[in-house]
CSV table of C-alpha atoms in Angstrom, one decimal:
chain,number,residue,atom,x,y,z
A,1,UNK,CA,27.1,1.1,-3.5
A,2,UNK,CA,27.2,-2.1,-1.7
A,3,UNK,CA,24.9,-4.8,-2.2
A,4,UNK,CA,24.3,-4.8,1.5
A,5,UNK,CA,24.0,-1.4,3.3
A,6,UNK,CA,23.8,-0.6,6.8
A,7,UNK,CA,21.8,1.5,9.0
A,8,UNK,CA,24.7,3.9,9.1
A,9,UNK,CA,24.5,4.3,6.1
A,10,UNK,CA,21.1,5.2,4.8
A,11,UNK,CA,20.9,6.4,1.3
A,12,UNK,CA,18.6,9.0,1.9
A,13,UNK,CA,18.2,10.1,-1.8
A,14,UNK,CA,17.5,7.2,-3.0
A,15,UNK,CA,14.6,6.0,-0.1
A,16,UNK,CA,13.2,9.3,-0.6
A,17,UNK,CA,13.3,8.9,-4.8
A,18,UNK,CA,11.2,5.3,-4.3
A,19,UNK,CA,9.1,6.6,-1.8
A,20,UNK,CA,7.9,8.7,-3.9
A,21,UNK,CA,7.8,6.5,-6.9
A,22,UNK,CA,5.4,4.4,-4.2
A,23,UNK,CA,3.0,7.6,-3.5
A,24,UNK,CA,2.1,8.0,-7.1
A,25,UNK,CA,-0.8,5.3,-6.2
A,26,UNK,CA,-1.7,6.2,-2.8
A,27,UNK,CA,-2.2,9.7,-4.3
A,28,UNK,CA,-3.8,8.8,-7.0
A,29,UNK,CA,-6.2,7.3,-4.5
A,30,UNK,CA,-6.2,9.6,-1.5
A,31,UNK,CA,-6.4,13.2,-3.2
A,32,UNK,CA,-9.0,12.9,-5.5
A,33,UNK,CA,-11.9,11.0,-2.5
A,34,UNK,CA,-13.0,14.7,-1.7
A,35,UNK,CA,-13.7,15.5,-5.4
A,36,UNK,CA,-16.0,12.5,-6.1
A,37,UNK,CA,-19.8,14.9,-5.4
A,38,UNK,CA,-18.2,17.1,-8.0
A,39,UNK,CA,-17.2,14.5,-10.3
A,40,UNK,CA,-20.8,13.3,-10.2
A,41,UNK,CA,-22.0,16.4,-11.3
A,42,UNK,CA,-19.7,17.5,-13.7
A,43,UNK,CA,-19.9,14.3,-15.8
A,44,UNK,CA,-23.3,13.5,-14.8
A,45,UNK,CA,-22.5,10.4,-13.3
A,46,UNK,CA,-24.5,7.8,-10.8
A,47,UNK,CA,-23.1,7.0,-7.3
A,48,UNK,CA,-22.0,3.7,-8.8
A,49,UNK,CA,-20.5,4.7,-11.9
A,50,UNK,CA,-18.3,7.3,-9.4
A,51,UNK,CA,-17.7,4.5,-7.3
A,52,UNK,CA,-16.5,2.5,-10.5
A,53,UNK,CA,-13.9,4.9,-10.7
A,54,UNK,CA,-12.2,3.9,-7.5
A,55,UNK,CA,-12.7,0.2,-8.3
A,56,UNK,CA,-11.0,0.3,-11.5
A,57,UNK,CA,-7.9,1.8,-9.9
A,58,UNK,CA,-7.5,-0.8,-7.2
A,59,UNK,CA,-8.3,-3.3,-10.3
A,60,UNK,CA,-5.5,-2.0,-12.3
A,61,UNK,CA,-3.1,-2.0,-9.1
A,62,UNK,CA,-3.8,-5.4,-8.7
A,63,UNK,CA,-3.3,-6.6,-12.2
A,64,UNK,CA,-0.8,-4.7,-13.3
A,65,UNK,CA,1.6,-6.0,-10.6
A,66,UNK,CA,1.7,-9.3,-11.7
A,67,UNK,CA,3.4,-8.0,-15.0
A,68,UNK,CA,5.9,-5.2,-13.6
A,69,UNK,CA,7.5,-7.6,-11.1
A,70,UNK,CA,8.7,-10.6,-13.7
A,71,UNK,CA,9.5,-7.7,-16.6
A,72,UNK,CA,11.9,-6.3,-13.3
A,73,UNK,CA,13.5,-9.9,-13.1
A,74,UNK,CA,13.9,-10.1,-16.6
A,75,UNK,CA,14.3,-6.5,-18.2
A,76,UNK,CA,16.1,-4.7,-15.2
A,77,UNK,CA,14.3,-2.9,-12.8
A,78,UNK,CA,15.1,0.8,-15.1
A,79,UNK,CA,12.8,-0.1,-18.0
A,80,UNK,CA,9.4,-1.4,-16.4
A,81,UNK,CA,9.8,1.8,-14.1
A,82,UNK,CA,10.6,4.4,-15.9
A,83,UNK,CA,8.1,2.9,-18.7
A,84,UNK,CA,5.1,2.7,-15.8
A,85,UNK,CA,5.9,6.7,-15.0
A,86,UNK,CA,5.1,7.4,-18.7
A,87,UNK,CA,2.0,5.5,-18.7
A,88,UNK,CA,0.7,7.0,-15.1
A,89,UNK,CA,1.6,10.4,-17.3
A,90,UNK,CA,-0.5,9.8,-20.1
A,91,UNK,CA,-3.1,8.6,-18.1
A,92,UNK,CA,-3.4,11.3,-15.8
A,93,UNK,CA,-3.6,13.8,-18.6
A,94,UNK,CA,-6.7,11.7,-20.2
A,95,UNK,CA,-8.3,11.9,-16.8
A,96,UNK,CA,-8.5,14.9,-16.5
A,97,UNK,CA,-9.8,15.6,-20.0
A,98,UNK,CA,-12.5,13.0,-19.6
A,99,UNK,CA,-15.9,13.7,-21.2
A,100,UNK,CA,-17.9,10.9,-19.7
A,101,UNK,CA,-17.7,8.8,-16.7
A,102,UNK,CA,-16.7,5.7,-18.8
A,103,UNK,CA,-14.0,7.6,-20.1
A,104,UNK,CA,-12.7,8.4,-16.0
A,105,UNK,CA,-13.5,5.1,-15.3
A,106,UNK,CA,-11.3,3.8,-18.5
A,107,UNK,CA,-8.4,6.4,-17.9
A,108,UNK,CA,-8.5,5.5,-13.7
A,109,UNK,CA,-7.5,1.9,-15.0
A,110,UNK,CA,-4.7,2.9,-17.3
A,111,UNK,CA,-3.4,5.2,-14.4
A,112,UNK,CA,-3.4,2.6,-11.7
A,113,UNK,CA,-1.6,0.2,-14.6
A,114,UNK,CA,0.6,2.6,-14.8
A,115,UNK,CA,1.4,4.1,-10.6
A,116,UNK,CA,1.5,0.0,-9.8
A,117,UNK,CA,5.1,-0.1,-11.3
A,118,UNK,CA,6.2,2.3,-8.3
A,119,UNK,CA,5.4,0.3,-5.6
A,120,UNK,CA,6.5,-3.0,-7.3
A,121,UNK,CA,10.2,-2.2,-8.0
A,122,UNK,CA,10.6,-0.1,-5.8
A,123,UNK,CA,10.7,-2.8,-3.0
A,124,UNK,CA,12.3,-4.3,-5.9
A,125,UNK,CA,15.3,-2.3,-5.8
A,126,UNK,CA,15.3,-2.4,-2.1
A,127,UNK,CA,15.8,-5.8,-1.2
A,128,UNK,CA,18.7,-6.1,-4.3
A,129,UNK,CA,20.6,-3.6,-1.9
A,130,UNK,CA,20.0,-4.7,1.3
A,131,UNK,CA,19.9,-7.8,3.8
A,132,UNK,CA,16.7,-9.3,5.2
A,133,UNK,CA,16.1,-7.3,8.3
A,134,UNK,CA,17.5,-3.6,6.9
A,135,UNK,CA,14.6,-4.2,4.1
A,136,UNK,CA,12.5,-4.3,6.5
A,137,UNK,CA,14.0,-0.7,7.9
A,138,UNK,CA,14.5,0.6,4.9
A,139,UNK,CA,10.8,-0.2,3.9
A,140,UNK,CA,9.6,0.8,7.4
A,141,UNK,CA,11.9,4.4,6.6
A,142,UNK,CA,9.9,4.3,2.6
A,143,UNK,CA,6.8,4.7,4.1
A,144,UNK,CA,7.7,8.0,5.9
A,145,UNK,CA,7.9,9.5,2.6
A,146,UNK,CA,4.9,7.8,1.1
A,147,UNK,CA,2.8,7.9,4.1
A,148,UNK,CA,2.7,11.5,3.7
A,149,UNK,CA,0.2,10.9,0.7
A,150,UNK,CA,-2.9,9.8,2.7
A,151,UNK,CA,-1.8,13.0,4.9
A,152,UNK,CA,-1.8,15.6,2.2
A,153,UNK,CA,-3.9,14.7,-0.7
A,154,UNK,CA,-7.0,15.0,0.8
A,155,UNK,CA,-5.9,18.4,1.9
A,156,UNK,CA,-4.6,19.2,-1.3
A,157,UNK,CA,-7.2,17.6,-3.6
A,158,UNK,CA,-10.2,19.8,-1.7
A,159,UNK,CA,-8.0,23.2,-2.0
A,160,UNK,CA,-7.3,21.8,-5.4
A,161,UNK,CA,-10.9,21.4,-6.1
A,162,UNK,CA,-12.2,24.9,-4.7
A,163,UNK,CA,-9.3,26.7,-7.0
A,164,UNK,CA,-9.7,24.9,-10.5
A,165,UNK,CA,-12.4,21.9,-10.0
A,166,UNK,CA,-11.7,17.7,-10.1
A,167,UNK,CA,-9.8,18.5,-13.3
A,168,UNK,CA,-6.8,20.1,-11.6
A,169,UNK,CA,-6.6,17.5,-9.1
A,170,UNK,CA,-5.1,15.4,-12.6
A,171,UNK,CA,-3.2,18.0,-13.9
A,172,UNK,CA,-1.4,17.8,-10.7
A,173,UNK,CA,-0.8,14.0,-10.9
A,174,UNK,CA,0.6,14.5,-14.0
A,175,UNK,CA,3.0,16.9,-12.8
A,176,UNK,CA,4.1,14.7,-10.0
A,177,UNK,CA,4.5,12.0,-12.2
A,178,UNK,CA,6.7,13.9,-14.7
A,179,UNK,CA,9.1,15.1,-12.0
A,180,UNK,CA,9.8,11.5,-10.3
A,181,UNK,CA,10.3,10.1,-13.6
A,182,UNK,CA,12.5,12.7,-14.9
A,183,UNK,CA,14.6,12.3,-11.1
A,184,UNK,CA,14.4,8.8,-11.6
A,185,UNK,CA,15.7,8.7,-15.4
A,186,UNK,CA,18.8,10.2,-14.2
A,187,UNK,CA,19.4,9.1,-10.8
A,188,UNK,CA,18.1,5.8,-10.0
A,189,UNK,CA,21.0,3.2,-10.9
A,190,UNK,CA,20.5,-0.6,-12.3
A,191,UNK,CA,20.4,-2.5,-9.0
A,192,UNK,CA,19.5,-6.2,-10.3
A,193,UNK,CA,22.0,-9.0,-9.9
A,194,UNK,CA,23.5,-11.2,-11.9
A,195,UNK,CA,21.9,-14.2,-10.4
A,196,UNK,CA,18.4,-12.7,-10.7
A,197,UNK,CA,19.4,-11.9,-14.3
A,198,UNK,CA,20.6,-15.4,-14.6
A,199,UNK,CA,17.2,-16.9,-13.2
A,200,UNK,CA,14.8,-14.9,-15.0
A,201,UNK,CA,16.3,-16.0,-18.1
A,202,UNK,CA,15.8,-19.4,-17.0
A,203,UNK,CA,11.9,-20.0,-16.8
A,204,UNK,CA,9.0,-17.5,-17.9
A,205,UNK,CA,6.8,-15.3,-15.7
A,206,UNK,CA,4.5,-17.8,-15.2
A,207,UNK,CA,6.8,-20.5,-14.4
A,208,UNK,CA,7.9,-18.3,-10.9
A,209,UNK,CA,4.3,-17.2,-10.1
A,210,UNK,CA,4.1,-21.1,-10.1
A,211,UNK,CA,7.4,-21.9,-8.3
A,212,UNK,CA,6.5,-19.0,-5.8
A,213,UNK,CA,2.8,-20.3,-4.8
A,214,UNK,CA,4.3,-23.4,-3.8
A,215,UNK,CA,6.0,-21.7,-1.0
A,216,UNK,CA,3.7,-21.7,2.3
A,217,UNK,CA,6.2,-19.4,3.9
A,218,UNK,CA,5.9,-16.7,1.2
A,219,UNK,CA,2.1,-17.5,0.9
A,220,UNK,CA,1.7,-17.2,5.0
A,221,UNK,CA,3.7,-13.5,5.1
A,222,UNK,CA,1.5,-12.5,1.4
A,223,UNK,CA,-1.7,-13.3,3.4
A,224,UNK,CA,-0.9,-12.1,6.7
A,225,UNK,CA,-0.1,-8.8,5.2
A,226,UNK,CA,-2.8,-8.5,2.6
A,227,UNK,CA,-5.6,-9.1,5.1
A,228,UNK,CA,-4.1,-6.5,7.7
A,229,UNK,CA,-3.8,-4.5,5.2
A,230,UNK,CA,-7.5,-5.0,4.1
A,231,UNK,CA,-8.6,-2.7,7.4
A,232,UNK,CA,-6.8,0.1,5.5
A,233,UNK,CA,-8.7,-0.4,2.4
A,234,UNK,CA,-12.0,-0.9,4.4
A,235,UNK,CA,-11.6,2.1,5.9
A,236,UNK,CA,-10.5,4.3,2.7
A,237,UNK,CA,-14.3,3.2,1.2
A,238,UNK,CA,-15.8,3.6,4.5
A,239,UNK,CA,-14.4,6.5,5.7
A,240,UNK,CA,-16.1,9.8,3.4
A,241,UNK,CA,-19.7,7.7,4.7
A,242,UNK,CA,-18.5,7.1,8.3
A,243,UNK,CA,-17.1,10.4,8.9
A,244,UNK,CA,-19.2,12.7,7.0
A,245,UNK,CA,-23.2,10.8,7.2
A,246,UNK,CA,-22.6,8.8,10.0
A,247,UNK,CA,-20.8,11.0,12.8
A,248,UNK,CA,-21.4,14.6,10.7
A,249,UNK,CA,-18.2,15.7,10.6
A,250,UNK,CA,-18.3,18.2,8.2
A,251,UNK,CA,-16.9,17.8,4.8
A,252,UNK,CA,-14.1,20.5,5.0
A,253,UNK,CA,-12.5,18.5,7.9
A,254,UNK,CA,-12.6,15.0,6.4
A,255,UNK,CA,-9.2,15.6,5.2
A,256,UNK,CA,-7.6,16.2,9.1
A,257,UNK,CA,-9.5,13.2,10.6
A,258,UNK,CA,-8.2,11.1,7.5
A,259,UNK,CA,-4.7,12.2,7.5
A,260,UNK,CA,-4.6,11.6,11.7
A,261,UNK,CA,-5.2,8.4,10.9
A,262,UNK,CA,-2.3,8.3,8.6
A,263,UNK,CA,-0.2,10.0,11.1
A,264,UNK,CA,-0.9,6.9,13.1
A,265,UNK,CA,0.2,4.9,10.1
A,266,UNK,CA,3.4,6.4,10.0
A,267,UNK,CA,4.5,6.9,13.7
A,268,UNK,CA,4.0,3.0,13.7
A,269,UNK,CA,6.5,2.7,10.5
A,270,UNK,CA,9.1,4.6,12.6
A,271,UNK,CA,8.8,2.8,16.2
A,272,UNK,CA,8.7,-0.5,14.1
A,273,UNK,CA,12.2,0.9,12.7
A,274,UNK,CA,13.3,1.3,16.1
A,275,UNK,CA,12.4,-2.2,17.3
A,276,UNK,CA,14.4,-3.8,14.6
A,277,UNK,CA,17.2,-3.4,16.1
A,278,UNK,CA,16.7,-5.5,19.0
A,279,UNK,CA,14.1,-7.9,17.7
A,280,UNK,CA,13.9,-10.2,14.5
A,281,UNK,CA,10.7,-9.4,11.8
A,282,UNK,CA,9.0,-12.5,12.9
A,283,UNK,CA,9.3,-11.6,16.7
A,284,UNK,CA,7.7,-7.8,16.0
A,285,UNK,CA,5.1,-10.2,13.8
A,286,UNK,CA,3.6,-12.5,16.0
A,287,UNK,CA,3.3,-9.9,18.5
A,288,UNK,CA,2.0,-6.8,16.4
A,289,UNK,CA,-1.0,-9.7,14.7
A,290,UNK,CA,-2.3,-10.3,18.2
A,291,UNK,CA,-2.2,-6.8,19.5
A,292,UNK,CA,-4.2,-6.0,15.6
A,293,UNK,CA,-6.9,-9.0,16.5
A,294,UNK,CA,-7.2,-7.3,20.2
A,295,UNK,CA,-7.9,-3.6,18.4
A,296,UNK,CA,-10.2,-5.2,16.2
A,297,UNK,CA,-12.6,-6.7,18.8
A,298,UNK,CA,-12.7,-3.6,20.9
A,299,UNK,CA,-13.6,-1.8,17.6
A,300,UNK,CA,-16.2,-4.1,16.8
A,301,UNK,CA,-18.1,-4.6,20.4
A,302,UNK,CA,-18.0,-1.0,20.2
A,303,UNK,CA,-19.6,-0.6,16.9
A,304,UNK,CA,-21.8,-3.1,17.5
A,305,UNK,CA,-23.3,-1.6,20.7
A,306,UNK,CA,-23.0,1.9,19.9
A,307,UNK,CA,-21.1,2.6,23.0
A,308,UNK,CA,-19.4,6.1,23.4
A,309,UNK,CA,-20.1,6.2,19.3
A,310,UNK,CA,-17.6,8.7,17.7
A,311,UNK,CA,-15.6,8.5,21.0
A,312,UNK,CA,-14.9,5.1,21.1
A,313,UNK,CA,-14.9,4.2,17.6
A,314,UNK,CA,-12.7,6.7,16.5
A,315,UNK,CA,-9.7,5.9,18.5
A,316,UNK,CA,-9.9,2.4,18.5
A,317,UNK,CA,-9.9,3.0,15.0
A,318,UNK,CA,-6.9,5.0,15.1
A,319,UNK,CA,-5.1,2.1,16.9
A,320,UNK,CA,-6.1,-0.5,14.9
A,321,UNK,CA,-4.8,1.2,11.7
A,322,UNK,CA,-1.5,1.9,13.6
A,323,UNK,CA,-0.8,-2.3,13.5
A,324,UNK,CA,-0.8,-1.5,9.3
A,325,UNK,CA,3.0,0.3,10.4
A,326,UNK,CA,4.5,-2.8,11.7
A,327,UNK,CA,2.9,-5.2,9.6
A,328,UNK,CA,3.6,-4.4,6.3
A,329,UNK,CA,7.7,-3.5,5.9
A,330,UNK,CA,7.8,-7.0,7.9
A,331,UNK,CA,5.6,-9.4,6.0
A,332,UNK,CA,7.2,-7.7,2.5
A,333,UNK,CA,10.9,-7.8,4.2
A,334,UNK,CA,9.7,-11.8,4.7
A,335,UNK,CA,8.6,-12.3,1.5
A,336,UNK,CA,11.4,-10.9,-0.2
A,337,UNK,CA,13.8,-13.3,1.8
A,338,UNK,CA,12.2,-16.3,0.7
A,339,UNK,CA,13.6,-16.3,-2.5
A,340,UNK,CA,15.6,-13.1,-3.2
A,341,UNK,CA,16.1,-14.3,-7.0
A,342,UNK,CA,13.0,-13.5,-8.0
A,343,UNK,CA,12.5,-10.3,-5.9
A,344,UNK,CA,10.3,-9.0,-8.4
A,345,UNK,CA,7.8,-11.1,-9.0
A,346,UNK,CA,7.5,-11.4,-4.8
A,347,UNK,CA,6.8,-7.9,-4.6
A,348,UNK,CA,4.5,-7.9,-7.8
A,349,UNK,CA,2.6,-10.9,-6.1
A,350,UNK,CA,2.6,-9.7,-2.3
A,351,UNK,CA,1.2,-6.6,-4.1
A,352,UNK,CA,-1.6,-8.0,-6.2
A,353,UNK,CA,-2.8,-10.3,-3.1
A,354,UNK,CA,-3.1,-7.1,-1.4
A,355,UNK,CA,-5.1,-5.1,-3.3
A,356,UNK,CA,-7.1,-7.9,-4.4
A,357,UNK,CA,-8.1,-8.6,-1.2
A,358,UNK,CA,-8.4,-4.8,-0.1
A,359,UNK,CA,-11.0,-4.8,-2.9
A,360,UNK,CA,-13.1,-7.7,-1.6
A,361,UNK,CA,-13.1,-6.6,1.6
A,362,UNK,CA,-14.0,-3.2,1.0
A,363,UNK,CA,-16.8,-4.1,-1.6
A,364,UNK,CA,-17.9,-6.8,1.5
A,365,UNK,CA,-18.4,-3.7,3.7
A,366,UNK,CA,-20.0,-1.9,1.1
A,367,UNK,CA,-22.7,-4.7,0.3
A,368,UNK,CA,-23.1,-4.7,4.0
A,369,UNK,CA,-23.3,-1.4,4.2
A,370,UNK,CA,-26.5,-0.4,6.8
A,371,UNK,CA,-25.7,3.0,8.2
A,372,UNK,CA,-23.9,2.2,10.8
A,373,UNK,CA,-20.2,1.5,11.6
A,374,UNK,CA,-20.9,-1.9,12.1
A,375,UNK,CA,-20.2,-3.8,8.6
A,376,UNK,CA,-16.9,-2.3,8.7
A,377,UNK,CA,-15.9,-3.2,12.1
A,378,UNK,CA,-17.0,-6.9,11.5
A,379,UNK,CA,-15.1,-6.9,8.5
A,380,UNK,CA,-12.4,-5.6,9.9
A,381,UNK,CA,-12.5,-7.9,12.6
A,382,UNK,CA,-12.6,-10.7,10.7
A,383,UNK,CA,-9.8,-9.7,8.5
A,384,UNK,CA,-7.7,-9.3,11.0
A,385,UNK,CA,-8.1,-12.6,12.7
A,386,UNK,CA,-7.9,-14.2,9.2
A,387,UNK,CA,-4.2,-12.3,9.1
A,388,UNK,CA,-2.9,-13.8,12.3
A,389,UNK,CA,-3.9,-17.5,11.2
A,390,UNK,CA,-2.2,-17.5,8.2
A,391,UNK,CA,0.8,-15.7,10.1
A,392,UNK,CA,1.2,-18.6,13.0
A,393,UNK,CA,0.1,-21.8,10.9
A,394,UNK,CA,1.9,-20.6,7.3
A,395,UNK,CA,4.4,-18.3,7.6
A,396,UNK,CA,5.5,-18.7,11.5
A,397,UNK,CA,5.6,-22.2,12.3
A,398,UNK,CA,7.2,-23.2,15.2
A,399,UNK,CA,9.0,-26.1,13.7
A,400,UNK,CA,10.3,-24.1,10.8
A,401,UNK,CA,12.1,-21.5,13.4
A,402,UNK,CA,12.7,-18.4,12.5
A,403,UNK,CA,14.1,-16.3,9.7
A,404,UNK,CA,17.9,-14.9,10.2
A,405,UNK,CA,17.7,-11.2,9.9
């Protein structure tokens, strides 16, 4: 396969093999949010210490990164993968024998170390085998397959959950884990380079986190993204509250209001695919960060006024959350080009940043947390004007031009 391929050309098996190597977090997350009550009361657990349980997973996403993405510079990308899949195995399997909730809380870590490598080298492997703006459709095409995840796991983690308890919802992370990795084992080729090999051998892990701060580019597209992205992780804390307390939606529907959302999510991925092909990342960029910031006020003057309620809030929601499509293939497709060498670690730190500041953002909504949709809409808000400042004064300078797709 050519280090470059073309949009004629889509390898099909091998987007739909990472995607799915990406999902094992997002499902981790997504299917087991309707099993929480039950969790509670099966290990006899607080609110908080249930709550702890989703904490520790974004914790270990973030973390574990940082390690995956240098080991994928410096090892190959083969090893750190397929060695991640065995560890989101084993942890899986000790989740779903858990006694206590430290135990969960213990095992959710280990997992998330373990999904992390997915998403990490994944992109990864993408941007070894293609140029800078068909990374940015092959990631936008990647997130059709993962973006089915938020769709069906709530679905499947509440029929789960009436057929064989929380438990099962485990057992069947395990299974998905052992079929991607046994897929991946055979199919999923070396792709590093012999320049990133060459560079990685040259300075430690460390040594390139450092190199790649110093880049206000890279740090301007890591930002921009993250604190889009932050909305999504806002919402996945708010959402079970807002949709269920707040609006009293009942509890066996959660899962089709959730995954609409998604749907939005995705549709997004696949028109931002489509305007690739007559416009540059950084055009779709400074466009799409405005249009987010516009969403983002109409959601919070309605939130904050209680206007139309459900009706208004809702939607707007749904739009706002759509931006997440053609914001994140393009600030990771950025990333990546500013220093394709050490590919890995980019992805590894563009991922960390994001769900390190998912989790403070989310936590900020939580502390605020009064009832009322309000705390997440200003959050929001904020987030997403935060996103388009770093975009236009770090990343998108007009002195600095643009990047050549």
């Amino acid at each position: 396969m050519s280090a470059v391929q073309t949009a004629d050309k889509t390898p099909w098996g091998l987007v739909i093999l990472l995607g799915s190597l990406t999902a094992m977090g997002p499902l981790a997350i997504d299917m087991y949010l309707p099993s929480l009550p039950s969790i509670g009361v099966g290990l006899h657990a607080t609110t908080s210490e249930t709550q702890a349980t989703v904490s520790a997973f974004l914790a270990g996403m973030a973390i574990g990164q940082l390690f995956y993405g240098p080991a994928s510079d410096r090892l190959g990308r083969r090893p750190p993968l397929l060695f991640g899949t065995v560890v989101y195995i084993a942890a899986s399997i000790a989740c779903s024998l858990a006694i206590s909730p430290a135990m969960l809380i213990g095992g959710r870590f280990i997992q998330a170390l373990g999904a992390c490598a997915g998403g990490v080298i994944s992109r990864a492997i993408i941007r070894d085998r293609f140029n800078h703006t068909e990374t940015a459709r092959a990631l936008s095409l990647m997130m059709l397959i993962m973006g089915l995840a938020p769709i069906l796991a709530p679905l499947l983690g509440g029929a789960l959950l009436g057929l064989g308890g929380w438990r099962l919802n485990f057992w069947f992370m395990t299974a998905f884990g052992v079929i991607v990795g046994v897929v991946g084992y055979f199919r999923l080729k070396e792709s590093r380079s012999e320049e990133t090999t060459a560079h990685a051998a040259s300075e430690t892990p460390i040594q390139a986190y450092l190199a790649l701060l110093q880049e206000p580019r890279l740090m301007g597209y890591a930002l921009a993204g993250s604190l889009n992205g932050a909305t999504l992780f806002t919402y996945l804390a708010s959402s079970p509250d807002l949709l269920i307390k707040i609006y009293g939606i009942p509890a066996s529907a959660f899962g089709w209001v959730f995954g609409l959302n998604a749907v939005g999510i995705i549709g997004s991925n696949q028109v931002n695919r489509y305007f690739l092909r007559r416009h540059t990342t950084d055009q779709i960029l400074a466009k799409s960060s405005l249009i987010a910031v516009g969403f983002g006020f109409l959601l919070m003057i309605a939130a904050v006024t209680g206007f139309g309620e459900r009706w208004s809030v809702l939607p707007l929601l749904f739009l706002l959350l759509s931006t997440y499509g053609f914001m994140q293939g393009n600030t990771m497709a950025g990333a990546l080009n500013v220093d394709p060498r050490r590919a890995g670690a980019i992805s590894a730190m563009m991922g960390a940043v994001s769900f390190g500041t998912g989790a403070v953002a989310s936590a900020a909504a939580g502390v605020l947390h009064d009832g009322t949709p309000r705390p997440m809409a200003v959050v929001m808000f904020a987030a997403l004007v935060g996103s388009a400042l770093c975009l236009r004064f770090l990343a998108l300078p007009k002195d600095r031009g643009t990047v050549p797709a």
